[in-house]
mmCIF file of C-alpha atoms in Angstrom:
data_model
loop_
_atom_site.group_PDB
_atom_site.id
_atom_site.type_symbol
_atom_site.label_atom_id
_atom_site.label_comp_id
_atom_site.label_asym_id
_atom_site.label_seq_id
_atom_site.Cartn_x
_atom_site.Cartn_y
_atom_site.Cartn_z
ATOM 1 C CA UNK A 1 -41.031 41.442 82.259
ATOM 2 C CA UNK A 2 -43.418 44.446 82.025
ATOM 3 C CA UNK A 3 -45.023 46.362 79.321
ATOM 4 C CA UNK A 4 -42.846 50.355 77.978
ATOM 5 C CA UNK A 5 -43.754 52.349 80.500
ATOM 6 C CA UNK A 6 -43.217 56.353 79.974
ATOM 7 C CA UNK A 7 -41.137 59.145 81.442
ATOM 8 C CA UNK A 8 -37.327 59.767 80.942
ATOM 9 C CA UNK A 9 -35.415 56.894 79.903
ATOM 10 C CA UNK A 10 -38.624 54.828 79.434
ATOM 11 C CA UNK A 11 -38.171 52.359 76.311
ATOM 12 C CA UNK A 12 -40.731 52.402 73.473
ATOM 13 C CA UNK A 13 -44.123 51.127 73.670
ATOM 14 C CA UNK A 14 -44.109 47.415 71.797
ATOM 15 C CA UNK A 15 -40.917 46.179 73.015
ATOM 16 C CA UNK A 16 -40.236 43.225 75.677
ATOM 17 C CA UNK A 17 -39.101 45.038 78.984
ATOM 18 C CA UNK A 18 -37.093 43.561 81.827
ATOM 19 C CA UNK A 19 -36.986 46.186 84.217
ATOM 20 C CA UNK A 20 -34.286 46.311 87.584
ATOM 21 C CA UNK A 21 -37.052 47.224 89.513
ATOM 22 C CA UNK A 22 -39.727 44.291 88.951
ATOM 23 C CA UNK A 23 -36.701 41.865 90.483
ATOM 24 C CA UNK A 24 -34.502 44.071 92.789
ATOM 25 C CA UNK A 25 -36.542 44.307 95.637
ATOM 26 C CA UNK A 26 -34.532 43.391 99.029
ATOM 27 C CA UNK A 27 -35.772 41.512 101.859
ATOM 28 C CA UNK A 28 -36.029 43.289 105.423
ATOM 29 C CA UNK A 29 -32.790 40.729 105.740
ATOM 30 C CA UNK A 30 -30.485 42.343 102.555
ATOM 31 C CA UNK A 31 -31.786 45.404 103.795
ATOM 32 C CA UNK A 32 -30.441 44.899 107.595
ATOM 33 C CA UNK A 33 -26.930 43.231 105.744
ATOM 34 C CA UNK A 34 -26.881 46.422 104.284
ATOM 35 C CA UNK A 35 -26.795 48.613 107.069
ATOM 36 C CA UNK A 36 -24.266 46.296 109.019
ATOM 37 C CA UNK A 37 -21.891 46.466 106.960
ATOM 38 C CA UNK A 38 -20.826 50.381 106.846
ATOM 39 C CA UNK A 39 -21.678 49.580 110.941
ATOM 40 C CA UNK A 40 -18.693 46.981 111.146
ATOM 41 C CA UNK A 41 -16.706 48.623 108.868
ATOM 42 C CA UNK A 42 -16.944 51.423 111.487
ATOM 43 C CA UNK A 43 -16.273 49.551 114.583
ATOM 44 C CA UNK A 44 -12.919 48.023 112.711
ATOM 45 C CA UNK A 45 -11.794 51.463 111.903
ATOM 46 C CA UNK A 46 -12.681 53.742 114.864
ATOM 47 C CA UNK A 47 -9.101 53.076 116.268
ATOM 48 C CA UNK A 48 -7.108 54.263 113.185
ATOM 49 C CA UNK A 49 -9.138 56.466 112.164
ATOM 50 C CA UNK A 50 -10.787 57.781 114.650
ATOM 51 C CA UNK A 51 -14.812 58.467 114.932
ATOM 52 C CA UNK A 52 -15.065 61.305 112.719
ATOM 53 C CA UNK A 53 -12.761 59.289 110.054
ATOM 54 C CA UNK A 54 -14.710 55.931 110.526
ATOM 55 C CA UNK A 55 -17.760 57.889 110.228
ATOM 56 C CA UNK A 56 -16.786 59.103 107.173
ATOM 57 C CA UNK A 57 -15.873 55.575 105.665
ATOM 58 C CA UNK A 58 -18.877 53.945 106.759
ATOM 59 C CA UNK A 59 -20.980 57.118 105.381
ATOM 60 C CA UNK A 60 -19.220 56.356 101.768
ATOM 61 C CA UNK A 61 -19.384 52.579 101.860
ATOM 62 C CA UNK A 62 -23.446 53.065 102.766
ATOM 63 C CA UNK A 63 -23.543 55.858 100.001
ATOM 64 C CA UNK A 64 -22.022 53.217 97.681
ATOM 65 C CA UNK A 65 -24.158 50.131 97.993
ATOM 66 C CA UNK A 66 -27.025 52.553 97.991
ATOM 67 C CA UNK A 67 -26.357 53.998 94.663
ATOM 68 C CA UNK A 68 -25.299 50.597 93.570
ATOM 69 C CA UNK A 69 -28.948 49.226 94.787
ATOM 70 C CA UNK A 70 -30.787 52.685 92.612
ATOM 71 C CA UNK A 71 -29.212 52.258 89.694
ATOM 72 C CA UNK A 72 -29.879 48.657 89.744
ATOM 73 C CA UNK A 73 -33.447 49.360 90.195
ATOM 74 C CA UNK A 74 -33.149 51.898 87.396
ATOM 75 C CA UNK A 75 -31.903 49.530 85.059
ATOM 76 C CA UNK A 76 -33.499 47.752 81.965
ATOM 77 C CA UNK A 77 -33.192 46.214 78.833
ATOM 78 C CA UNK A 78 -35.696 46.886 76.041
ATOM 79 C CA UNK A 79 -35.391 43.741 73.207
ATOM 80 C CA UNK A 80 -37.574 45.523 70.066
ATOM 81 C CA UNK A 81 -37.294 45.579 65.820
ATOM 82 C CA UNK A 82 -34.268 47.734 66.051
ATOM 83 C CA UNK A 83 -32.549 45.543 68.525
ATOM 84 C CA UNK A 84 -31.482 45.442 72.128
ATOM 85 C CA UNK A 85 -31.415 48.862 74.614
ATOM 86 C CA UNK A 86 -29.067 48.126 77.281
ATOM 87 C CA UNK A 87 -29.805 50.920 80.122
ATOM 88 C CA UNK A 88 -27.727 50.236 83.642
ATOM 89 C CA UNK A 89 -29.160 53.274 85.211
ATOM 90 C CA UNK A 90 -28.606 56.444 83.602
ATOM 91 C CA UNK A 91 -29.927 58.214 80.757
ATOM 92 C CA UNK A 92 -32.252 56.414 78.223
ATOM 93 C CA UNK A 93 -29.514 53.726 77.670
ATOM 94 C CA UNK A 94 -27.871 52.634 74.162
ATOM 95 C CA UNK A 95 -29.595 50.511 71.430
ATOM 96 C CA UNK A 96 -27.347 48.005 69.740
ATOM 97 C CA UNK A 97 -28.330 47.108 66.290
ATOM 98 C CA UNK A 98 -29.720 43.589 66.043
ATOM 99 C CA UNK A 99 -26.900 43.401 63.025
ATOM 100 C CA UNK A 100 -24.281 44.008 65.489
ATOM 101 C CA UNK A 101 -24.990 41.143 67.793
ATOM 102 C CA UNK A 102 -22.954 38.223 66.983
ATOM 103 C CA UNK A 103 -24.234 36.220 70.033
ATOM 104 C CA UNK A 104 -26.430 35.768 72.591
ATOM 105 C CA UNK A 105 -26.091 33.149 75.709
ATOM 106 C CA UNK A 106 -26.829 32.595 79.149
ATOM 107 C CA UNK A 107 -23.481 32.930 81.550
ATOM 108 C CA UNK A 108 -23.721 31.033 85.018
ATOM 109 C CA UNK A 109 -22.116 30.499 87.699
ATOM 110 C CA UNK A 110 -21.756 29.288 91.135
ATOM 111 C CA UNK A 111 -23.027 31.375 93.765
ATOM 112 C CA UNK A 112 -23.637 31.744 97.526
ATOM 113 C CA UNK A 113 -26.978 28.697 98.189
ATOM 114 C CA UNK A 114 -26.420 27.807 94.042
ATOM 115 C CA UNK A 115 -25.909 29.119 90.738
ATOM 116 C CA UNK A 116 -26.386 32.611 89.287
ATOM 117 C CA UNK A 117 -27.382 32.930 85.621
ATOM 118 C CA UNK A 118 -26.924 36.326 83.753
ATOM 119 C CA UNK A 119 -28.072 36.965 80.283
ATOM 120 C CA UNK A 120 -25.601 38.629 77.729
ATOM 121 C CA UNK A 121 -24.508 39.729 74.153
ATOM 122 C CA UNK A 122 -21.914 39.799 72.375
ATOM 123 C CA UNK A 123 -20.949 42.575 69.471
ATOM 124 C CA UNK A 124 -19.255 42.766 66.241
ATOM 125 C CA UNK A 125 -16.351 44.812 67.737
ATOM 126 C CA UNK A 126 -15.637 42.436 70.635
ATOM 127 C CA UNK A 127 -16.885 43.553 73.491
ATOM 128 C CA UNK A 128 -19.728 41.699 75.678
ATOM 129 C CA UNK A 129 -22.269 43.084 77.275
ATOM 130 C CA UNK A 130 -24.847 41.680 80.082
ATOM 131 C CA UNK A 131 -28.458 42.435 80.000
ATOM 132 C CA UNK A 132 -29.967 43.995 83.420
ATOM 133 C CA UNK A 133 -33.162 42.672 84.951
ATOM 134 C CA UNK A 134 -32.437 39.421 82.934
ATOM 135 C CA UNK A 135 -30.733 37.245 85.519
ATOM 136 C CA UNK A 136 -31.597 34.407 88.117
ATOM 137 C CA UNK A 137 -29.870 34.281 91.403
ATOM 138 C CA UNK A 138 -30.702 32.536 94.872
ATOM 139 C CA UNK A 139 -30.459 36.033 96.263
ATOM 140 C CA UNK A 140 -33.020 37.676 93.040
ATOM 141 C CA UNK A 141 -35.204 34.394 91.764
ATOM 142 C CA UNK A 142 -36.254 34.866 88.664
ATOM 143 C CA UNK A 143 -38.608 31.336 88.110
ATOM 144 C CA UNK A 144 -39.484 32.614 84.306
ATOM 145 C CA UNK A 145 -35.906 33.175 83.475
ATOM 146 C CA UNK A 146 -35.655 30.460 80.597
ATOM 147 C CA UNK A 147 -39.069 31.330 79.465
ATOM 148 C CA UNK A 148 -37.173 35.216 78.762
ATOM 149 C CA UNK A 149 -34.438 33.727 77.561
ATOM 150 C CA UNK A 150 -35.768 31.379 74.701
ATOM 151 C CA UNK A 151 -37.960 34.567 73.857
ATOM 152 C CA UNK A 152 -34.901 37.006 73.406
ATOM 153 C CA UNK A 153 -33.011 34.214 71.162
ATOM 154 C CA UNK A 154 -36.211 33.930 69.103
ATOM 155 C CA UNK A 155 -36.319 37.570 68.237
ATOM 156 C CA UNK A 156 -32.515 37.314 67.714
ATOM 157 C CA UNK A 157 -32.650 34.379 65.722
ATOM 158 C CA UNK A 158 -35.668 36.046 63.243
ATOM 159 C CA UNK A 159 -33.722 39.621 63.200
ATOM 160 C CA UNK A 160 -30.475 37.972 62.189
ATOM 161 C CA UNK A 161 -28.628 35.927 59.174
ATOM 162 C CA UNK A 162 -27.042 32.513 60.199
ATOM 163 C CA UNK A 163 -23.934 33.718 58.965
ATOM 164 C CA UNK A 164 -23.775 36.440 61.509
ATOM 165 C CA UNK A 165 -24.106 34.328 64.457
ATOM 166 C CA UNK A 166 -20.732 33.842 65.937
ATOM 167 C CA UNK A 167 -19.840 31.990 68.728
ATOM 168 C CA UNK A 168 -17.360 33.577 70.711
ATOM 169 C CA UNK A 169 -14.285 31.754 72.361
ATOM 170 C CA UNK A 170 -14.986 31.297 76.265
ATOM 171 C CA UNK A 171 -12.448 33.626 78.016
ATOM 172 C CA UNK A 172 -10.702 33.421 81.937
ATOM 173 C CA UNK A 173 -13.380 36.142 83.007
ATOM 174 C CA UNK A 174 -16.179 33.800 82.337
ATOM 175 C CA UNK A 175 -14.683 31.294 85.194
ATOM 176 C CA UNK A 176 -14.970 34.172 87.897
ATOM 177 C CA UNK A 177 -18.010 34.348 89.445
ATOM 178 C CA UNK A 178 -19.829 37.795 90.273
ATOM 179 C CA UNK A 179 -20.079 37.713 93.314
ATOM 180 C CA UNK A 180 -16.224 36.432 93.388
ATOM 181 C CA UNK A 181 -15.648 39.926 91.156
ATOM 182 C CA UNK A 182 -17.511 41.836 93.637
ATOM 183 C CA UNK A 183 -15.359 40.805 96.516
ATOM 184 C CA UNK A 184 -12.529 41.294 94.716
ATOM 185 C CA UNK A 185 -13.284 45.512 93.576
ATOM 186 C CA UNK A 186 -14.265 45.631 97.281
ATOM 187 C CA UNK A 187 -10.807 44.732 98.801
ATOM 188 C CA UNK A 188 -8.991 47.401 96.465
ATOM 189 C CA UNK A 189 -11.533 50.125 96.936
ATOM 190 C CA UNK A 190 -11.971 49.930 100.413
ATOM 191 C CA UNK A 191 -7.998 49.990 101.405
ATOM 192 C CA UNK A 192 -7.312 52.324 98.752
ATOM 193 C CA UNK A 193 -9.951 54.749 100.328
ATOM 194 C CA UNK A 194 -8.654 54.462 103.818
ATOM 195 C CA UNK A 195 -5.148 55.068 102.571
ATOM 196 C CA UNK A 196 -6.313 58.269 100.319
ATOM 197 C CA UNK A 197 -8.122 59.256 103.769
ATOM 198 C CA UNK A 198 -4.963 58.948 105.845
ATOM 199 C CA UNK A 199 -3.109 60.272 103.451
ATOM 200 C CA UNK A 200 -5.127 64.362 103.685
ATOM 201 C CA UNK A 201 -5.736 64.050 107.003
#
């Protein structure tokens, strides 16, 4: 957590910050997985494709986890009197009302060396949303993550009436993990590009 900073999309002096970019910051190591993957990607695909076309795949797979990895660093979420800015990259982000949060809980899962913990809220209207740069992982540590957490519910719990705290029911998407999720986007994107590739050739 950092104090409002200033500039575009910067969140309001006074509020409790948890910026991307104080806990995304890969190792020499994520940075070298990085840049193997769009290289094996390459070497799997230079038969069917050819080297200009498996050139061109790796190029967008590396342009994708790149932009992935800015906008993660861009991210933030602002927790002041008005309620909770949610920002995952773009603009200034949106500020949900503190009246429209019926919830607010701590989702975790397993992951790759342990568990990964991700903060998140849940709205009058249904839908859930997870706060960025408030989340512990054994890839991103975060060792004051409960110490953020029991300060969010606090200002939660003194913005809100007891009678607007809902709990919600827990849901088949909150048994898949992440990176589970991740994996799974990756083998329909990936095939699906190739095939579009082929396909205007």
């Amino acid at each position: 957590m950092t104090p409002a900073g200033s500039g575009p999309g910067a969140p309001d002096a006074g509020e409790l910050v948890f910026r991307g970019r104080d806990r995304y910051r890969p190792s020499p190591a994520h940075l070298a997985l990085v840049l193997l993957v769009p290289a094996v990607e390459a070497a799997a695909t230079i038969r069917g494709l050819g080297l200009t076309g498996a050139l061109w795949l790796a190029g967008g797979t590396f342009a994708f986890i790149g932009l992935g990895l800015a906008l993660a660093r861009r991210s933030f979420s602002a927790v002041g009197p008005g309620g909770i800015t949610v920002c995952w990259g773009f603009g200034r982000g949106r500020t949900h009302p503190w009246q429209e949060i019926r919830w607010i809980d701590v989702r975790t899962t397993k992951a790759e060396g342990g568990t990964a913990s991700q903060v998140r809220m849940f709205l009058a209207d249904g839908r859930r949303r997870a706060l960025p740069g408030l989340a512990d992982s054994p890839l991103y540590p975060s060792p004051d993550f409960e110490e953020q957490y029991r300060r969010i519910l606090a200002r939660w719990e003194l913005s809100t009436e007891e009678s607007g705290r809902v709990r919600p029911r827990r849901q088949l998407r909150d048994r898949i993990p992440p990176t589970v999720a991740g994996y799974l986007v990756a083998l329909v994107l990936v095939p699906l590009g190739t095939l579009v590739f082929l396909l205007t050739r």
